[in-house]
Tab-separated table of C-alpha atoms in Angstrom:
chain	number	residue	atom	x	y	z
A	1	PHE	CA	-7.541	5.742	-33.755
A	2	PRO	CA	-6.946	4.460	-31.094
A	3	ALA	CA	-7.777	7.745	-29.206
A	4	LEU	CA	-11.145	7.424	-30.257
A	5	TYR	CA	-11.862	4.220	-27.153
A	6	GLN	CA	-10.711	6.687	-24.909
A	7	GLN	CA	-13.914	8.337	-24.880
A	8	GLY	CA	-16.019	5.963	-23.457
A	9	PRO	CA	-13.694	5.262	-20.605
A	10	GLN	CA	-13.341	9.636	-19.921
A	11	ASN	CA	-17.227	9.161	-19.375
A	12	LEU	CA	-17.621	12.106	-22.570
A	13	PHE	CA	-20.807	10.461	-23.593
A	14	PHE	CA	-22.314	9.989	-20.204
A	15	ASP	CA	-21.265	12.959	-18.207
A	16	TRP	CA	-23.825	15.179	-15.716
A	17	TYR	CA	-24.160	17.360	-17.951
A	18	ARG	CA	-25.088	14.893	-20.479
A	19	ILE	CA	-27.396	13.295	-18.646
A	20	LEU	CA	-29.505	16.252	-17.512
A	21	GLY	CA	-29.245	17.657	-20.986
A	22	TRP	CA	-31.422	14.474	-22.329
A	23	MET	CA	-33.373	14.741	-19.629
A	24	ALA	CA	-34.096	18.689	-20.468
A	25	ASN	CA	-34.648	17.347	-24.176
A	26	GLY	CA	-37.415	14.608	-22.897
A	27	LEU	CA	-38.881	17.134	-21.003
A	28	GLN	CA	-39.128	19.884	-23.831
A	29	ALA	CA	-40.577	17.033	-26.065
A	30	SER	CA	-43.121	15.865	-24.090
A	31	LEU	CA	-44.457	19.341	-23.661
A	32	ILE	CA	-44.524	20.708	-26.885
A	33	ILE	CA	-46.128	16.672	-27.789
A	34	PHE	CA	-49.017	17.139	-24.859
A	35	VAL	CA	-49.719	20.752	-25.849
A	36	PHE	CA	-49.727	21.192	-29.333
A	37	ASN	CA	-52.475	17.764	-29.493
A	38	VAL	CA	-54.229	19.578	-27.083
A	39	LEU	CA	-53.844	22.970	-29.003
A	40	ALA	CA	-55.242	20.934	-32.465
A	41	PHE	CA	-58.073	18.432	-31.094
A	42	TYR	CA	-59.269	20.028	-28.327
A	43	THR	CA	-61.937	22.640	-30.272
A	44	ARG	CA	-61.923	21.441	-33.671
A	45	ALA	CA	-63.186	19.134	-35.309
A	46	PHE	CA	-61.472	15.925	-36.011
A	47	ASN	CA	-62.698	15.431	-39.509
A	48	THR	CA	-64.491	16.541	-42.112
A	49	ASN	CA	-67.500	14.602	-40.596
A	50	GLY	CA	-67.363	17.134	-37.843
A	51	HIS	CA	-66.184	14.763	-34.764
A	52	THR	CA	-64.209	16.085	-32.206
A	53	ALA	CA	-61.398	13.610	-30.750
A	54	ASP	CA	-62.229	11.145	-27.705
A	55	LYS	CA	-59.429	10.035	-25.402
A	56	MET	CA	-58.480	7.349	-27.803
A	57	ALA	CA	-57.963	9.444	-30.766
A	58	MET	CA	-55.750	12.021	-28.749
A	59	GLY	CA	-53.900	9.398	-26.968
A	60	THR	CA	-53.309	7.518	-29.931
A	61	THR	CA	-52.213	10.480	-31.887
A	62	MET	CA	-49.719	11.553	-28.703
A	63	PHE	CA	-48.098	8.140	-29.012
A	64	THR	CA	-47.689	7.803	-32.396
A	65	CYS	CA	-46.028	11.265	-31.991
A	66	ILE	CA	-43.849	9.793	-29.560
A	67	ILE	CA	-42.605	6.724	-31.821
A	68	TRP	CA	-41.870	9.148	-34.561
A	69	VAL	CA	-39.986	11.851	-31.506
A	70	VAL	CA	-37.777	8.923	-30.351
A	71	ASN	CA	-37.125	7.295	-34.050
A	72	CYS	CA	-36.392	9.926	-35.314
A	73	GLN	CA	-33.811	11.331	-32.573
A	74	ILE	CA	-32.122	8.139	-33.028
A	75	ALA	CA	-31.759	8.287	-36.317
A	76	LEU	CA	-29.878	11.772	-35.709
A	77	THR	CA	-27.707	9.551	-33.036
A	78	MET	CA	-26.493	7.625	-35.315
A	79	SER	CA	-23.210	8.289	-37.052
A	80	HIS	CA	-23.296	4.759	-39.016
A	81	PHE	CA	-25.968	3.354	-39.934
A	82	THR	CA	-25.945	-0.529	-41.507
A	83	TRP	CA	-29.547	-2.575	-42.679
A	84	ILE	CA	-29.434	-3.860	-38.941
A	85	GLN	CA	-30.216	0.132	-37.798
A	86	HIS	CA	-32.525	0.848	-40.648
A	87	ILE	CA	-34.761	-2.072	-39.989
A	88	PHE	CA	-34.918	-1.083	-35.949
A	89	ILE	CA	-36.102	2.583	-36.553
A	90	TRP	CA	-37.547	2.504	-39.378
A	91	GLY	CA	-39.230	-0.726	-38.769
A	92	SER	CA	-40.395	0.338	-35.292
A	93	ILE	CA	-42.243	3.169	-36.673
A	94	ALA	CA	-43.948	0.844	-39.444
A	95	PHE	CA	-45.062	-1.713	-36.923
A	96	TRP	CA	-46.451	0.665	-34.643
A	97	TYR	CA	-48.908	1.277	-37.466
A	98	LEU	CA	-49.317	-2.351	-38.261
A	99	PHE	CA	-50.496	-2.646	-34.565
A	100	LEU	CA	-53.175	-0.518	-35.010
A	101	VAL	CA	-54.878	-1.815	-37.879
A	102	LEU	CA	-54.111	-5.556	-36.849
A	103	PHE	CA	-55.147	-4.719	-33.144
A	104	GLY	CA	-58.401	-2.576	-34.256
A	105	MET	CA	-59.913	-5.756	-36.554
A	106	LEU	CA	-60.272	-7.633	-34.166
A	107	PRO	CA	-63.603	-8.447	-32.283
A	108	PRO	CA	-64.364	-4.972	-29.745
A	109	SER	CA	-65.273	-7.703	-26.692
A	110	VAL	CA	-61.270	-7.415	-26.819
A	111	SER	CA	-60.118	-4.190	-29.119
A	112	SER	CA	-62.517	-2.331	-26.994
A	113	GLU	CA	-62.318	1.519	-27.915
A	114	VAL	CA	-59.705	0.504	-30.340
A	115	TYR	CA	-61.882	-1.105	-32.407
A	116	GLN	CA	-61.501	0.087	-36.217
A	117	LEU	CA	-59.776	3.216	-34.268
A	118	PHE	CA	-56.565	3.593	-36.910
A	119	ALA	CA	-58.984	2.051	-40.340
A	120	GLU	CA	-61.872	4.677	-39.896
A	121	GLU	CA	-61.033	7.552	-38.046
A	122	LEU	CA	-57.275	8.288	-38.156
A	123	ALA	CA	-56.266	7.276	-41.012
A	124	PRO	CA	-58.797	9.486	-42.620
A	125	SER	CA	-58.183	12.637	-40.939
A	126	LYS	CA	-55.715	14.782	-42.201
A	127	SER	CA	-55.394	16.497	-38.743
A	128	PHE	CA	-53.649	13.036	-37.830
A	129	TRP	CA	-51.590	12.839	-40.189
A	130	ALA	CA	-50.041	16.725	-40.149
A	131	ILE	CA	-49.790	17.126	-36.528
A	132	THR	CA	-47.695	13.932	-36.534
A	133	ILE	CA	-45.221	15.371	-39.223
A	134	LEU	CA	-45.968	19.364	-37.783
A	135	VAL	CA	-44.690	17.387	-33.994
A	136	THR	CA	-42.097	15.842	-35.238
A	137	VAL	CA	-39.795	18.572	-37.161
A	138	THR	CA	-40.721	20.307	-33.812
A	139	CYS	CA	-39.212	18.208	-31.408
A	140	ASN	CA	-36.644	17.238	-33.368
A	141	ILE	CA	-35.134	21.644	-34.463
A	142	PRO	CA	-33.561	21.864	-30.764
A	143	TYR	CA	-31.687	18.405	-30.584
A	144	PHE	CA	-30.279	18.957	-34.189
A	145	PHE	CA	-29.636	22.479	-33.968
A	146	HIS	CA	-28.043	21.787	-30.354
A	147	SER	CA	-25.618	19.454	-31.828
A	148	SER	CA	-25.218	21.196	-35.160
A	149	MET	CA	-23.676	23.792	-32.750
A	150	MET	CA	-21.557	21.480	-31.074
A	151	ARG	CA	-19.786	19.993	-34.063
A	152	CYS	CA	-19.107	23.386	-35.433
A	153	PHE	CA	-17.406	24.716	-32.166
A	154	GLU	CA	-16.581	21.814	-29.731
A	155	PRO	CA	-16.582	19.415	-32.369
A	156	MET	CA	-15.340	15.842	-30.356
A	157	ASP	CA	-12.511	13.575	-32.135
A	158	HIS	CA	-14.695	11.718	-33.608
A	159	HIS	CA	-16.337	14.236	-35.855
A	160	VAL	CA	-13.529	15.725	-36.471
A	161	ILE	CA	-12.280	12.143	-38.051
A	162	GLN	CA	-15.191	11.696	-39.344
A	163	GLU	CA	-15.435	14.932	-41.506
A	164	ILE	CA	-11.706	14.721	-42.597
A	165	LYS	CA	-12.907	10.868	-44.223
A	166	TYR	CA	-16.071	12.425	-45.741
A	167	TYR	CA	-14.737	15.857	-47.345
A	168	LYS	CA	-11.237	13.230	-48.237
A	169	LYS	CA	-9.029	15.868	-46.309
A	170	ASP	CA	-6.833	12.978	-45.448
A	171	VAL	CA	-5.841	13.101	-49.319
A	172	GLU	CA	-6.102	16.691	-49.368
A	173	ASP	CA	-4.908	18.328	-46.354
A	174	LYS	CA	-1.730	16.218	-45.203
A	175	TYR	CA	-1.007	18.346	-42.049
A	176	LEU	CA	-4.820	18.227	-40.388
A	177	TRP	CA	-4.395	14.086	-41.012
A	178	THR	CA	-0.760	13.691	-39.569
A	179	ARG	CA	-2.389	16.287	-36.759
A	180	GLU	CA	-5.545	14.004	-36.064
A	181	GLN	CA	-2.521	10.721	-36.752
A	182	SER	CA	-0.522	12.050	-33.607
A	183	LYS	CA	-2.988	12.704	-31.294
A	184	ALA	CA	-4.466	9.204	-31.692
A	185	ARG	CA	-0.981	8.177	-30.210
A	186	GLN	CA	-1.472	10.004	-27.266
A	187	SER	CA	-1.311	8.068	-23.925
A	188	THR	CA	-3.695	6.649	-22.864
A	189	LYS	CA	-5.795	7.331	-19.580
A	190	ILE	CA	-6.733	3.668	-18.298
A	191	GLY	CA	-7.428	1.891	-14.978
A	192	PHE	CA	-4.353	1.369	-12.618
A	193	SER	CA	-3.949	-2.102	-12.880
A	194	ALA	CA	-4.338	-2.300	-16.439
A	195	ARG	CA	-0.826	0.575	-16.813
A	196	VAL	CA	0.311	-1.082	-13.804
A	197	GLU	CA	0.372	-4.672	-16.303
A	198	ALA	CA	1.302	-3.245	-19.378
A	199	LYS	CA	5.023	-1.713	-17.290
A	200	ILE	CA	5.261	-5.014	-16.329
A	201	ARG	CA	4.590	-6.901	-19.585
A	202	HIS	CA	6.829	-3.729	-20.992
A	203	LEU	CA	10.059	-4.741	-18.341
A	204	LYS	CA	10.009	-7.764	-19.218
A	205	GLU	CA	10.010	-7.823	-23.018
A	206	LYS	CA	13.145	-5.033	-22.606
A	207	MET	CA	15.045	-7.945	-20.273
A	208	LYS	CA	14.206	-10.737	-22.512
A	209	LYS	CA	15.881	-8.441	-25.033
A	210	ARG	CA	18.924	-7.822	-23.165
A	211	ALA	CA	19.386	-11.221	-22.722
A	212	SER	CA	19.864	-12.507	-26.108
A	213	PHE	CA	22.311	-9.655	-27.305
A	214	PRO	CA	25.601	-11.574	-27.851
A	215	THR	CA	28.031	-9.388	-25.522
A	216	SER	CA	31.540	-8.749	-25.531
A	217	GLY	CA	32.866	-8.938	-22.032
A	218	GLY	CA	29.351	-7.630	-20.778
A	219	THR	CA	28.702	-4.964	-22.298
A	220	PRO	CA	26.672	-4.535	-25.477
A	221	THR	CA	28.627	-3.726	-28.893
A	222	ARG	CA	27.396	-0.735	-30.946
A	223	GLU	CA	25.784	-3.313	-33.512
A	224	ASP	CA	23.925	-5.039	-30.621
A	225	GLU	CA	22.649	-1.439	-29.759
A	226	VAL	CA	21.795	-0.530	-33.361
A	227	ALA	CA	20.099	-4.307	-33.514
A	228	ALA	CA	17.886	-3.551	-30.266
A	229	HIS	CA	17.156	0.027	-31.378
A	230	ASP	CA	15.674	-1.360	-34.828
A	231	LEU	CA	13.621	-3.958	-32.435
A	232	LEU	CA	12.235	-1.842	-30.368
């Protein structure tokens, strides 16, 4: 499906509509992360001992929410997963928790206020895990809803082809498959210089084919025309 590669040159993924949309998505996610954490920890006990969350506990919880929200949105954006994507997406989340544990084990002169923060305050707290899950789900619902609506009502070419292959429509619905194949053979909209080079190359090949025809009195015979048609 060569037409799929025209989505890049046509700026279908990098127009102002999508740039502003991602900016709005980041704004609403940041507001949800901030507001939910403040409401959850500002006036309530952080753990069973009755301790309230200090700035380090709240800040670390907020950043944990950011790690989860960003990586989950990357996962929702992906159309095809390989082991590399799995390592970098879920590995990023796992590395954050590993960093909190290892950095918190360093002497207080190095780790400062983060000393044993995760092991002694965050990990035993049910509020920490509950707010992480709640914020992650809440931030991703608008994006999931928007992408689902786009796939249902304004699908792009690659969405259609993905569903054709997933539901095996290429086997069951020959008309749909043929239609997408014909769309894939439409003329491309590449740059001016590339079109000129392609036109020159086509004319050279055409002149070379004409020169190679055995002629009769300088005029191509019917056999020559049939052979040229088969060659093209």
